[in-house]
mmCIF file of C-alpha atoms in Angstrom:
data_model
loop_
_atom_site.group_PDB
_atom_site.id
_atom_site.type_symbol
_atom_site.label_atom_id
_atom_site.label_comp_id
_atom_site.label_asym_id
_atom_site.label_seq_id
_atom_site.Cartn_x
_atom_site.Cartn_y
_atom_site.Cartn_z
ATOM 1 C CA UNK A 1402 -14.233 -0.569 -13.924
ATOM 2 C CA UNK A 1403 -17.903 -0.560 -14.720
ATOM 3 C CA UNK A 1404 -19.080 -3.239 -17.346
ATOM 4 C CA UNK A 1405 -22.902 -2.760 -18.700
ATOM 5 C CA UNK A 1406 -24.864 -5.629 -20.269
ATOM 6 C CA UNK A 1407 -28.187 -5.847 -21.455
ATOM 7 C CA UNK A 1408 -30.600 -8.027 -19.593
ATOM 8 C CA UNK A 1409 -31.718 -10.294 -22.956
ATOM 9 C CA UNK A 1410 -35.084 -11.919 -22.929
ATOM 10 C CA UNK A 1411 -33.007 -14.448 -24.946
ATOM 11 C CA UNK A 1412 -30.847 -14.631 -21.612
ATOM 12 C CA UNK A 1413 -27.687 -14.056 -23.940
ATOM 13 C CA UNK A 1414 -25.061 -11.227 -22.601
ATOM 14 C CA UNK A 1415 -25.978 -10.678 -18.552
ATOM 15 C CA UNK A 1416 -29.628 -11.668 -18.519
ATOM 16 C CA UNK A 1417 -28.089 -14.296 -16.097
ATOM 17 C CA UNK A 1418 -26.853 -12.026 -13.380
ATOM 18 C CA UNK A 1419 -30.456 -12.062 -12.119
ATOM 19 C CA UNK A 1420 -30.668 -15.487 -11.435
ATOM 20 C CA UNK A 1421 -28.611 -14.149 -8.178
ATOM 21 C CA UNK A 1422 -32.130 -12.425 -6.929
ATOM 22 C CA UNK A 1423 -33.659 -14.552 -4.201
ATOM 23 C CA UNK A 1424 -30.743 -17.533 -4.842
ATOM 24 C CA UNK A 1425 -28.175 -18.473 -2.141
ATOM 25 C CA UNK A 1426 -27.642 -21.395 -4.541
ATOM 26 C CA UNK A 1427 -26.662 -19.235 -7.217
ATOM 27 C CA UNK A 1428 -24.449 -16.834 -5.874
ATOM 28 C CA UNK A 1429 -22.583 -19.775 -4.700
ATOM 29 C CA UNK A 1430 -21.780 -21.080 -8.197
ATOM 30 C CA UNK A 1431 -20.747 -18.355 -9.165
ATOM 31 C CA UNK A 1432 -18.311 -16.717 -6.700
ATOM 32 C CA UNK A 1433 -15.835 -16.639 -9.165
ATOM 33 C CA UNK A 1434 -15.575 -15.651 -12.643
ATOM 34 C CA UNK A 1435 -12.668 -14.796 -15.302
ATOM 35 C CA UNK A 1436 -13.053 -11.620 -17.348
ATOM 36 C CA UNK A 1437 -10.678 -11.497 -20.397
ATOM 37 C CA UNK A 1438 -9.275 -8.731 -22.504
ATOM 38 C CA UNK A 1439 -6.852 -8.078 -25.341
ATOM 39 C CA UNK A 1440 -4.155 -7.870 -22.996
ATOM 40 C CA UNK A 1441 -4.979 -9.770 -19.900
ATOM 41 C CA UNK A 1442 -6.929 -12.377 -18.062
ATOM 42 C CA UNK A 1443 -7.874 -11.808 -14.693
ATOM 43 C CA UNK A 1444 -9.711 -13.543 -11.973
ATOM 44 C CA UNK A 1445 -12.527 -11.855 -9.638
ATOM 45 C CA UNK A 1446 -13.928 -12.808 -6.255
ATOM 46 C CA UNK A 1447 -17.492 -11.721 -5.971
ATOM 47 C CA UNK A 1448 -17.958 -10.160 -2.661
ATOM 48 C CA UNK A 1449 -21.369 -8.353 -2.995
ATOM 49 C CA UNK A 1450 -24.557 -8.382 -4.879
ATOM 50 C CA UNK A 1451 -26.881 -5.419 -4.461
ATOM 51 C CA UNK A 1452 -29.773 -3.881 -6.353
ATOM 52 C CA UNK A 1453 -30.253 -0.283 -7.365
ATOM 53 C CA UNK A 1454 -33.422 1.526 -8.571
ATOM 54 C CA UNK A 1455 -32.659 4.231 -11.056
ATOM 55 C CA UNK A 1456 -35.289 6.545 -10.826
ATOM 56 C CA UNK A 1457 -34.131 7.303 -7.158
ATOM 57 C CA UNK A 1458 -30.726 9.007 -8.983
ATOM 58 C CA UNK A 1459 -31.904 12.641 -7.840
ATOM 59 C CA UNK A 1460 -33.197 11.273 -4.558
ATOM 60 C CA UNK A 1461 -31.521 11.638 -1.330
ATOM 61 C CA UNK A 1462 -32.081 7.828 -0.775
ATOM 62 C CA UNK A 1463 -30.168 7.234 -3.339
ATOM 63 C CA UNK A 1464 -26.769 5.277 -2.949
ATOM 64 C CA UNK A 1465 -24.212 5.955 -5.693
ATOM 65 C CA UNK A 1466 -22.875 2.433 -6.448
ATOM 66 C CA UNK A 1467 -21.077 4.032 -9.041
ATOM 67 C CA UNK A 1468 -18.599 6.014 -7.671
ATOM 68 C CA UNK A 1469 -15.387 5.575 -8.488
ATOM 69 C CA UNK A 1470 -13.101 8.054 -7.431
ATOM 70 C CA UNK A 1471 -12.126 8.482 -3.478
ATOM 71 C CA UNK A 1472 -9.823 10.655 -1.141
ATOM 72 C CA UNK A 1473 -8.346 8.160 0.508
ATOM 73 C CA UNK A 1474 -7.778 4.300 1.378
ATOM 74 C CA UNK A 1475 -9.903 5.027 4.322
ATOM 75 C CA UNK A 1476 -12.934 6.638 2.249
ATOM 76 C CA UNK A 1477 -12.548 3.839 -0.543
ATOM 77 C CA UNK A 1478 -13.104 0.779 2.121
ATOM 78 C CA UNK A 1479 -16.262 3.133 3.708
ATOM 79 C CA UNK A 1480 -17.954 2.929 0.290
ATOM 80 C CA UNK A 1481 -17.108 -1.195 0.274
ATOM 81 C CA UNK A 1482 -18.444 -1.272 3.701
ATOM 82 C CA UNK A 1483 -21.496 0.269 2.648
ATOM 83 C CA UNK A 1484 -22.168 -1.733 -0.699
ATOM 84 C CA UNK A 1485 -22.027 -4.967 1.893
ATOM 85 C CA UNK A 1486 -24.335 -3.569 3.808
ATOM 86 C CA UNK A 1487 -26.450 -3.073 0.435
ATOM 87 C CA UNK A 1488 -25.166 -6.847 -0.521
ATOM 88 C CA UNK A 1489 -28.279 -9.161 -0.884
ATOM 89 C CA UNK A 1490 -25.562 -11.856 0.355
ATOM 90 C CA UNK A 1491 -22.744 -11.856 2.936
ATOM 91 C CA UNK A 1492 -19.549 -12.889 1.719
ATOM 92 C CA UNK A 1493 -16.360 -14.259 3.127
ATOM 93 C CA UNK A 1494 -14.496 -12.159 0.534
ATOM 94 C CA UNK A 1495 -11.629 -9.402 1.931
ATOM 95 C CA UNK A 1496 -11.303 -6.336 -0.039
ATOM 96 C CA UNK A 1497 -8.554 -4.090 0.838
ATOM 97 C CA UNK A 1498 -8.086 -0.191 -0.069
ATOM 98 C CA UNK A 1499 -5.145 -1.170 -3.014
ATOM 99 C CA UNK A 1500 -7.473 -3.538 -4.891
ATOM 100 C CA UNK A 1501 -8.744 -3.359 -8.199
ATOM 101 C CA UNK A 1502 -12.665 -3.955 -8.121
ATOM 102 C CA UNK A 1503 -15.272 -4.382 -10.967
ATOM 103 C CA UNK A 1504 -18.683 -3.943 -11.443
ATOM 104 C CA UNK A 1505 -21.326 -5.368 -13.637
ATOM 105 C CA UNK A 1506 -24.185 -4.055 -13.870
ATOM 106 C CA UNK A 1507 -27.735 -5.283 -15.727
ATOM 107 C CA UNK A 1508 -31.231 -4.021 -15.624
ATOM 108 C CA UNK A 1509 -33.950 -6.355 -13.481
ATOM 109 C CA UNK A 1510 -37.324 -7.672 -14.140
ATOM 110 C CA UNK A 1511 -40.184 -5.661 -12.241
ATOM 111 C CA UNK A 1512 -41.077 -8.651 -10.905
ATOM 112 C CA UNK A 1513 -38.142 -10.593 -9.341
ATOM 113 C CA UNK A 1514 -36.598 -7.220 -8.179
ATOM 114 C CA UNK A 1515 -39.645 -5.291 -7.292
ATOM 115 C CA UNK A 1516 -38.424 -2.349 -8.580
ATOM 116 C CA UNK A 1517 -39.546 -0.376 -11.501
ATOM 117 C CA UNK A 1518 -36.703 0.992 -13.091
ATOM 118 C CA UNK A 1519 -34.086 -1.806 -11.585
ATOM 119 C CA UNK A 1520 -30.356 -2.621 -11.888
ATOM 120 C CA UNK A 1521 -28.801 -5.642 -10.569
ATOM 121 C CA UNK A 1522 -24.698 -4.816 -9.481
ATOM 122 C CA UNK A 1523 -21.975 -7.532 -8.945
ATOM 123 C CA UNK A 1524 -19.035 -6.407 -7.577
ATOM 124 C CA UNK A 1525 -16.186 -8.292 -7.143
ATOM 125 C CA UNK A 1526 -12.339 -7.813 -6.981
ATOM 126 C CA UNK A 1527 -9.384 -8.704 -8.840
ATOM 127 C CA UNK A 1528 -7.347 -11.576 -7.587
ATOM 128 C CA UNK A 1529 -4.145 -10.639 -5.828
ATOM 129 C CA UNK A 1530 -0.670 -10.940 -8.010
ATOM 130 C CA UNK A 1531 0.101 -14.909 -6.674
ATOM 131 C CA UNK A 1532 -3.475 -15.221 -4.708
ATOM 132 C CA UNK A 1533 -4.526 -18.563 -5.567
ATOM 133 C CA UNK A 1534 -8.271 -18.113 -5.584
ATOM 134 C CA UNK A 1535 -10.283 -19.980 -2.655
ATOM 135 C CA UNK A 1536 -13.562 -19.227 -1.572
ATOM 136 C CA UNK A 1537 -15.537 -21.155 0.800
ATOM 137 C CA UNK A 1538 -18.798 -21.216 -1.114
ATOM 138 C CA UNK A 1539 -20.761 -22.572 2.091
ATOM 139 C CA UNK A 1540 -20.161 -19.180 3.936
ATOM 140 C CA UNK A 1541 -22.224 -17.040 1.349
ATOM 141 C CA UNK A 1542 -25.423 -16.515 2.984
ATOM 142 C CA UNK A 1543 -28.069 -14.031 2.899
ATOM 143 C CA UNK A 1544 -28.070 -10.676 4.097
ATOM 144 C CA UNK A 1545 -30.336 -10.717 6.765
ATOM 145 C CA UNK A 1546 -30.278 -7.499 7.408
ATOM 146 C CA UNK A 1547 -30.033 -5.999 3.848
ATOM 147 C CA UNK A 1548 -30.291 -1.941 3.042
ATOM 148 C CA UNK A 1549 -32.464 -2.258 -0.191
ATOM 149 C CA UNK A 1550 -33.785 0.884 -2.523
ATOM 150 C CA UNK A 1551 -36.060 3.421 -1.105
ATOM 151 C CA UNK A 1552 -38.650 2.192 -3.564
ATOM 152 C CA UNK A 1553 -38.293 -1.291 -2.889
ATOM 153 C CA UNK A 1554 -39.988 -1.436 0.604
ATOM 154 C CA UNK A 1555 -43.097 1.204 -0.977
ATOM 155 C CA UNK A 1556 -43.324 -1.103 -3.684
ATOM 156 C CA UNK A 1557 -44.307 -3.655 -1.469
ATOM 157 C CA UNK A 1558 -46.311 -1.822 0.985
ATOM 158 C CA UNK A 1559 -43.058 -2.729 3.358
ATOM 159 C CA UNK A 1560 -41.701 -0.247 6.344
ATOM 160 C CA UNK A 1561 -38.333 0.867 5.027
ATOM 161 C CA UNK A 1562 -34.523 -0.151 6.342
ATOM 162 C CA UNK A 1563 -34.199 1.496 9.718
ATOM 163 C CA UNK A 1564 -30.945 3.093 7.749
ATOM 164 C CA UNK A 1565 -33.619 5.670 6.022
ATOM 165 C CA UNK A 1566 -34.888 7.193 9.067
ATOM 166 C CA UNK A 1567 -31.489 7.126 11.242
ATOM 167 C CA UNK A 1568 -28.577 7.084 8.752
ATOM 168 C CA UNK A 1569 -27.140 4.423 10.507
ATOM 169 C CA UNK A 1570 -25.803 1.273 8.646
ATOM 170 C CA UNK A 1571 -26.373 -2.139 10.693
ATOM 171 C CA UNK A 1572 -23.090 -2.442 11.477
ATOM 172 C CA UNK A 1573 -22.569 1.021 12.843
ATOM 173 C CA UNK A 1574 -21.803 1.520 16.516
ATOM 174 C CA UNK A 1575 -23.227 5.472 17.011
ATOM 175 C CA UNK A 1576 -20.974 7.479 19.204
ATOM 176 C CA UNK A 1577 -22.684 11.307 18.507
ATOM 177 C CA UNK A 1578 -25.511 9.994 16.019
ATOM 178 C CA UNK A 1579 -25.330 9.871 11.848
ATOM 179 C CA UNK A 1580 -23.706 12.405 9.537
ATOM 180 C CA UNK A 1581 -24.302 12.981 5.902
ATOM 181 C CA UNK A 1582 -20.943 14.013 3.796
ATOM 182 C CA UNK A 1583 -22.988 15.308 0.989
ATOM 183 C CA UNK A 1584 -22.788 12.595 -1.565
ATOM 184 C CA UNK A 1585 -25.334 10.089 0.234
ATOM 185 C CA UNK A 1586 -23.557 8.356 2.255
ATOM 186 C CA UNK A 1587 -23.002 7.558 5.988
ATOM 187 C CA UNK A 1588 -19.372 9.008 7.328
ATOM 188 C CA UNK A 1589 -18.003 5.845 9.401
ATOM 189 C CA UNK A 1590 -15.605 8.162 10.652
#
C-alpha cells in the first residue's frame, strides 16, 4: 500500500517525514509508527528511507519505488534489497517475501533534498501476527554507501553512484558482470 501526503508549509499531514533528511536522530524516533483504519490497527517497522526525483520517471536512471506487483518471493525481496541499497539509513529491520509493506510518500524541499522535483519514501512493514515490536534504535545508521537519484549528484556538481556506470549495487558480488531485466533494475540472480 502506497499512502500520499502533502508536504504542508504548516508542517500538518507528512511535512514531517522530511525531518528524516540528513537526521540519524530522527529516523531513530521514529522507527515505529501505528497506522489505523476503519477496520484495523497495525504496527510498522521502518526499514528504509530513500529519496526519489520525479522528473527522472522516463529516465533509465530511474528506480521504480513504486512497484508493487512481483513474480515471485525471490523477485519481491530483490526489489527490498535494492530500496536498502537506495535507504539513506541502514536498518536492523528483516523483511521477508510474505510481508505486508507500506509506503509513504511526500514531496521534498529543493533545498534539504537537492532535488528539484523530490519525493521523500518511508517504507516499512507490517508487524508479524504475535511479533512484539523491538527495534534496536542504536543500530540505525547512515548509509554510507547510499544509491541516490541521477539528478542528485548533477545537482551538486557530484560524480554519480558507481551503480550508474556499472549496474552493480554495493552489495553485489559480480560473477559475469550486470544485467538489466527491463524495468530498471539490477537482476541479483
Amino acid at each position: 500500500m502506497i499512502i500520499y501526503g502533502h508536504n504542508m508549509a504548516s508542517g500538518q499531514m507528512f511535512a514531517g517525514l522530511n525531518k528524516f533528511i540528513g537526521s540519524e536522530t530522527n529516523a531513530r524516533t521514529a522507527a515505529t509508527f501505528t497506522f489505523s483504519t476503519l477496520y484495523r490497527k497495525d504496527e510498522y517497522v521502518v526499514f528504509a528511507v530513500a529519496l526519489s526525483e520525479e522528473a527522472e520517471r522516463d529516465s533509465d536512471t530511474y528506480f521504480n519505488y513504486y512497484r508493487t506487483e512481483f513474480a515471485s518471493g525471490d523477485q519481491f525481496l530483490s526489489y527490498i534489497q535494492q530500496v536498502r541499497e537506495r535507504s539513506l539509513f541502514d536498518y536492523p529491520t528483516d523483511v521477508r517475501d510474505d510481508d505486508t509493506i507500506l509506503i509513504l510518500a511526500t514531496c521534498t524541499g529543493k533545498t534539504s533534498a537537492k532535488l528539484n522535483d523530490g519525493r521523500l519514501l518511508v517504507f516499512a512493514r507490517r508487524a508479524r501476527a504475535g511479533e512484539q515490536v523491538s527495534i534496536k534504535t542504536s543500530a540505525i545508521a547512515k548509509n554510507i554507501d547510499v544509491i541516490m537519484p541521477y539528478s542528485w549528484y548533477i545537482n551538486q556538481k557530484m560524480e554519480p553512484h558507481a551503480y550508474y556506470s556499472t549496474g552493480i549495487l554495493p552489495g553485489d558480488v559480480p560473477v559475469d558482470g550486470p544485467t538489466n531485466n527491463g524495468d530498471n533494475t539490477t537482476d541479483n540472480g
